[in-house]
């Protein structure tokens, strides 16, 4: 592994310094009903309150800030391009706007309308394509060739992953008695960054991923012992997780992640409804996947010794016009 591909506690701490004053240290909330249903004490890290509506702003801002700094006086001419199913496009568009640089976003044509509109509202240009990995990659390359933009990967770029890892540092301060942390996993950037931060400081804390049964490439990769990727993205209600685990995240997930739990579409919907009704928190389906996991029978059976569990609510960008389809 090349030195510039390394994600470490030091790179996460450096990202925390970069993000200080620019991101929200999101609150941790609790709920007695969900504690009773899970049989343990739950602590919910509310990244639905983060700028751009999800944790993705953390990594995006860190990457853009470092890139702008390295370009010095020519930074005003900088253009960026990224492919995203939604939330990374929103986060990167906002981060680019705050730094005064141009952003081009490639998104699947079936991405939620609210995420398309948010990226546009922050000044990004938007190119839509078919929801297949090869189509997204090809379209990103076309935009990059046409504009000369710098490609920013949401899954393979260490400064993005390190930015996401700052949630782990915050959780260690906010939940000092934490036995485990559970979070959704899509391309794996959040799971990688948070696991590096937490395992480097408190290796006894268990780190769990959670993903939809229909989009379970991380679980399949762990089971096979090698990275697995879907040729065409599965379509879960948790649209932010309809992607493949990245090559770089996979190398860390093998080392740092204790287990990946999978949940059904109904479990995701039920968990989201519970958070909406009991906690009065608007989270998107992807943000509910960790909640669904800690409420599942498999988690109760296999994580019985974990009494204090943090759950990352990864985002809150809900397509209001399609609530009937979501629920």
Short mmCIF file of N, CA, C and O in Angstrom, two decimals, residues 3-8 11-12 15 58-71 78-82 88 92 144 149-165 187-190 192-193 246-249 252:
data_model
loop_
_atom_site.label_atom_id
_atom_site.label_comp_id
_atom_site.label_asym_id
_atom_site.label_seq_id
_atom_site.Cartn_x
_atom_site.Cartn_y
_atom_site.Cartn_z
N UNK A 3 2.13 5.11 0.60
CA UNK A 3 2.02 5.94 1.81
C UNK A 3 0.83 6.87 1.74
O UNK A 3 0.16 7.12 2.74
N UNK A 4 0.55 7.41 0.54
CA UNK A 4 -0.56 8.36 0.43
C UNK A 4 -1.92 7.67 0.40
O UNK A 4 -2.95 8.31 0.29
N UNK A 5 -1.92 6.35 0.47
CA UNK A 5 -3.17 5.59 0.55
C UNK A 5 -3.48 5.16 1.98
O UNK A 5 -4.43 4.42 2.21
N UNK A 6 -2.68 5.60 2.93
CA UNK A 6 -2.83 5.13 4.31
C UNK A 6 -3.78 6.03 5.09
O UNK A 6 -3.71 7.25 5.04
N UNK A 7 -4.71 5.39 5.80
CA UNK A 7 -5.60 6.08 6.74
C UNK A 7 -5.17 5.65 8.13
O UNK A 7 -5.14 4.46 8.44
N UNK A 8 -4.79 6.60 8.97
CA UNK A 8 -4.30 6.31 10.31
C UNK A 8 -4.96 7.22 11.32
O UNK A 8 -5.66 8.17 10.96
N UNK A 11 -3.95 10.73 10.56
CA UNK A 11 -4.65 11.43 9.47
C UNK A 11 -6.07 11.82 9.89
O UNK A 11 -6.59 12.84 9.45
N UNK A 12 -6.69 11.01 10.74
CA UNK A 12 -8.02 11.35 11.24
C UNK A 12 -7.93 12.55 12.18
O UNK A 12 -8.77 13.47 12.13
N UNK A 15 -7.47 15.59 10.16
CA UNK A 15 -8.75 15.96 9.56
C UNK A 15 -9.63 16.69 10.57
O UNK A 15 -10.31 17.66 10.23
N UNK A 58 -18.26 15.76 5.96
CA UNK A 58 -16.99 15.71 6.70
C UNK A 58 -15.83 15.36 5.76
O UNK A 58 -14.83 16.08 5.67
N UNK A 59 -15.96 14.24 5.07
CA UNK A 59 -14.89 13.81 4.18
C UNK A 59 -14.72 14.73 2.99
O UNK A 59 -13.58 15.01 2.56
N UNK A 60 -15.85 15.22 2.47
CA UNK A 60 -15.78 16.12 1.31
C UNK A 60 -15.05 17.40 1.66
O UNK A 60 -14.18 17.86 0.91
N UNK A 61 -15.38 17.98 2.80
CA UNK A 61 -14.74 19.25 3.18
C UNK A 61 -13.24 19.05 3.42
O UNK A 61 -12.42 19.87 3.00
N UNK A 62 -12.89 17.96 4.08
CA UNK A 62 -11.48 17.70 4.35
C UNK A 62 -10.70 17.55 3.04
O UNK A 62 -9.61 18.12 2.88
N UNK A 63 -11.26 16.81 2.09
CA UNK A 63 -10.57 16.59 0.81
C UNK A 63 -10.43 17.88 0.02
O UNK A 63 -9.36 18.19 -0.53
N UNK A 64 -11.51 18.66 -0.06
CA UNK A 64 -11.46 19.91 -0.82
C UNK A 64 -10.51 20.90 -0.17
O UNK A 64 -9.73 21.57 -0.85
N UNK A 65 -10.54 20.98 1.14
CA UNK A 65 -9.66 21.90 1.85
C UNK A 65 -8.18 21.58 1.57
O UNK A 65 -7.37 22.48 1.29
N UNK A 66 -7.83 20.32 1.63
CA UNK A 66 -6.45 19.91 1.38
C UNK A 66 -6.06 20.16 -0.08
O UNK A 66 -4.94 20.60 -0.37
N UNK A 67 -6.99 19.91 -0.99
CA UNK A 67 -6.71 20.11 -2.41
C UNK A 67 -6.53 21.59 -2.72
O UNK A 67 -5.61 21.98 -3.47
N UNK A 68 -7.38 22.43 -2.16
CA UNK A 68 -7.27 23.88 -2.37
C UNK A 68 -5.96 24.40 -1.80
O UNK A 68 -5.26 25.21 -2.43
N UNK A 69 -5.59 23.93 -0.63
CA UNK A 69 -4.34 24.36 -0.01
C UNK A 69 -3.13 23.99 -0.87
O UNK A 69 -2.19 24.77 -1.02
N UNK A 70 -3.17 22.79 -1.45
CA UNK A 70 -2.03 22.34 -2.25
C UNK A 70 -1.94 23.05 -3.59
O UNK A 70 -0.87 23.09 -4.21
N UNK A 71 -3.06 23.65 -4.06
CA UNK A 71 -3.06 24.35 -5.34
C UNK A 71 -2.74 25.83 -5.22
O UNK A 71 -2.56 26.50 -6.23
N UNK A 78 -9.72 25.67 -9.96
CA UNK A 78 -9.89 24.24 -9.70
C UNK A 78 -11.31 23.78 -10.01
O UNK A 78 -12.29 24.45 -9.67
N UNK A 79 -11.42 22.62 -10.67
CA UNK A 79 -12.71 21.99 -10.91
C UNK A 79 -12.65 20.57 -10.39
O UNK A 79 -11.61 19.90 -10.50
N UNK A 80 -13.76 20.10 -9.84
CA UNK A 80 -13.84 18.77 -9.23
C UNK A 80 -14.94 17.96 -9.90
O UNK A 80 -15.95 18.51 -10.35
N UNK A 81 -14.77 16.65 -9.92
CA UNK A 81 -15.82 15.77 -10.42
C UNK A 81 -15.90 14.55 -9.52
O UNK A 81 -14.88 14.05 -9.03
N UNK A 82 -17.11 14.07 -9.30
CA UNK A 82 -17.33 12.88 -8.48
C UNK A 82 -18.57 12.15 -8.95
O UNK A 82 -19.48 12.76 -9.52
N UNK A 88 -22.92 11.98 -1.13
CA UNK A 88 -21.57 12.52 -1.35
C UNK A 88 -21.63 13.67 -2.34
O UNK A 88 -20.87 14.65 -2.22
N UNK A 92 -20.06 17.17 -1.32
CA UNK A 92 -18.97 17.72 -2.11
C UNK A 92 -19.38 19.02 -2.78
O UNK A 92 -18.58 19.95 -2.89
N UNK A 144 -14.65 14.34 -16.71
CA UNK A 144 -13.26 14.73 -16.37
C UNK A 144 -12.48 15.11 -17.63
O UNK A 144 -11.77 16.11 -17.64
N UNK A 149 -11.38 18.40 -14.79
CA UNK A 149 -11.63 18.38 -13.35
C UNK A 149 -10.83 17.29 -12.65
O UNK A 149 -10.48 16.26 -13.25
N UNK A 150 -10.56 17.52 -11.37
CA UNK A 150 -9.88 16.54 -10.53
C UNK A 150 -10.94 15.58 -9.97
O UNK A 150 -11.95 16.02 -9.41
N UNK A 151 -10.70 14.29 -10.12
CA UNK A 151 -11.65 13.30 -9.62
C UNK A 151 -11.50 13.15 -8.11
O UNK A 151 -10.40 12.96 -7.58
N UNK A 152 -12.63 13.22 -7.41
CA UNK A 152 -12.68 13.02 -5.96
C UNK A 152 -13.50 11.77 -5.68
O UNK A 152 -14.72 11.76 -5.89
N UNK A 153 -12.86 10.72 -5.23
CA UNK A 153 -13.56 9.47 -4.94
C UNK A 153 -14.10 9.49 -3.52
O UNK A 153 -13.38 9.81 -2.58
N UNK A 154 -15.35 9.12 -3.38
CA UNK A 154 -15.93 9.03 -2.05
C UNK A 154 -15.53 7.78 -1.31
O UNK A 154 -15.74 7.67 -0.09
N UNK A 155 -14.94 6.80 -2.02
CA UNK A 155 -14.60 5.52 -1.40
C UNK A 155 -13.10 5.26 -1.34
O UNK A 155 -12.64 4.54 -0.46
N UNK A 156 -12.34 5.82 -2.27
CA UNK A 156 -10.93 5.45 -2.39
C UNK A 156 -9.95 6.55 -1.96
O UNK A 156 -8.75 6.34 -1.99
N UNK A 157 -10.44 7.70 -1.59
CA UNK A 157 -9.55 8.82 -1.28
C UNK A 157 -9.31 8.90 0.23
O UNK A 157 -10.24 9.11 1.00
N UNK A 158 -8.07 8.75 0.68
CA UNK A 158 -7.80 8.71 2.12
C UNK A 158 -8.22 9.96 2.89
O UNK A 158 -8.65 9.86 4.04
N UNK A 159 -8.12 11.16 2.27
CA UNK A 159 -8.52 12.35 3.02
C UNK A 159 -10.03 12.44 3.19
O UNK A 159 -10.52 13.02 4.17
N UNK A 160 -10.79 11.84 2.27
CA UNK A 160 -12.24 11.73 2.46
C UNK A 160 -12.53 10.78 3.63
O UNK A 160 -13.29 11.10 4.54
N UNK A 161 -11.90 9.62 3.59
CA UNK A 161 -12.12 8.62 4.64
C UNK A 161 -11.68 9.14 6.01
O UNK A 161 -12.37 8.93 7.01
N UNK A 162 -10.56 9.84 6.04
CA UNK A 162 -10.09 10.41 7.31
C UNK A 162 -11.07 11.42 7.86
O UNK A 162 -11.29 11.50 9.07
N UNK A 163 -11.68 12.21 6.97
CA UNK A 163 -12.70 13.15 7.42
C UNK A 163 -13.88 12.45 8.06
O UNK A 163 -14.39 12.87 9.10
N UNK A 164 -14.32 11.36 7.44
CA UNK A 164 -15.42 10.58 8.02
C UNK A 164 -15.02 10.02 9.39
O UNK A 164 -15.85 9.90 10.30
N UNK A 165 -13.74 9.68 9.54
CA UNK A 165 -13.27 9.09 10.79
C UNK A 165 -13.38 10.00 12.00
O UNK A 165 -13.34 9.52 13.14
N UNK A 187 -20.18 2.20 0.36
CA UNK A 187 -18.86 2.03 -0.24
C UNK A 187 -17.78 1.80 0.81
O UNK A 187 -16.67 1.40 0.47
N UNK A 188 -18.10 2.06 2.09
CA UNK A 188 -17.20 1.68 3.17
C UNK A 188 -16.32 2.77 3.74
O UNK A 188 -15.53 2.51 4.65
N UNK A 189 -16.44 4.01 3.25
CA UNK A 189 -15.59 5.07 3.74
C UNK A 189 -15.82 5.40 5.20
O UNK A 189 -14.86 5.57 5.97
N UNK A 190 -17.08 5.50 5.62
CA UNK A 190 -17.38 5.79 7.01
C UNK A 190 -16.91 4.66 7.91
O UNK A 190 -16.27 4.90 8.94
N UNK A 192 -14.60 2.52 7.44
CA UNK A 192 -13.14 2.52 7.50
C UNK A 192 -12.61 3.59 8.43
O UNK A 192 -11.82 3.32 9.34
N UNK A 193 -13.02 4.83 8.21
CA UNK A 193 -12.50 5.94 9.00
C UNK A 193 -12.82 5.82 10.48
O UNK A 193 -11.95 6.00 11.34
N UNK A 246 -15.52 -0.20 -1.54
CA UNK A 246 -14.33 0.25 -2.24
C UNK A 246 -13.13 -0.65 -2.01
O UNK A 246 -13.06 -1.38 -1.02
N UNK A 247 -12.16 -0.58 -2.91
CA UNK A 247 -10.95 -1.41 -2.77
C UNK A 247 -10.15 -1.00 -1.55
O UNK A 247 -9.67 -1.86 -0.79
N UNK A 248 -9.98 0.32 -1.34
CA UNK A 248 -9.22 0.77 -0.18
C UNK A 248 -9.95 0.47 1.12
O UNK A 248 -9.35 -0.10 2.04
N UNK A 249 -11.25 0.80 1.25
CA UNK A 249 -11.96 0.42 2.47
C UNK A 249 -11.89 -1.07 2.79
O UNK A 249 -11.79 -1.45 3.96
N UNK A 252 -9.11 -2.21 5.04
CA UNK A 252 -9.24 -1.86 6.46
C UNK A 252 -10.38 -2.63 7.13
O UNK A 252 -10.29 -2.99 8.30
#
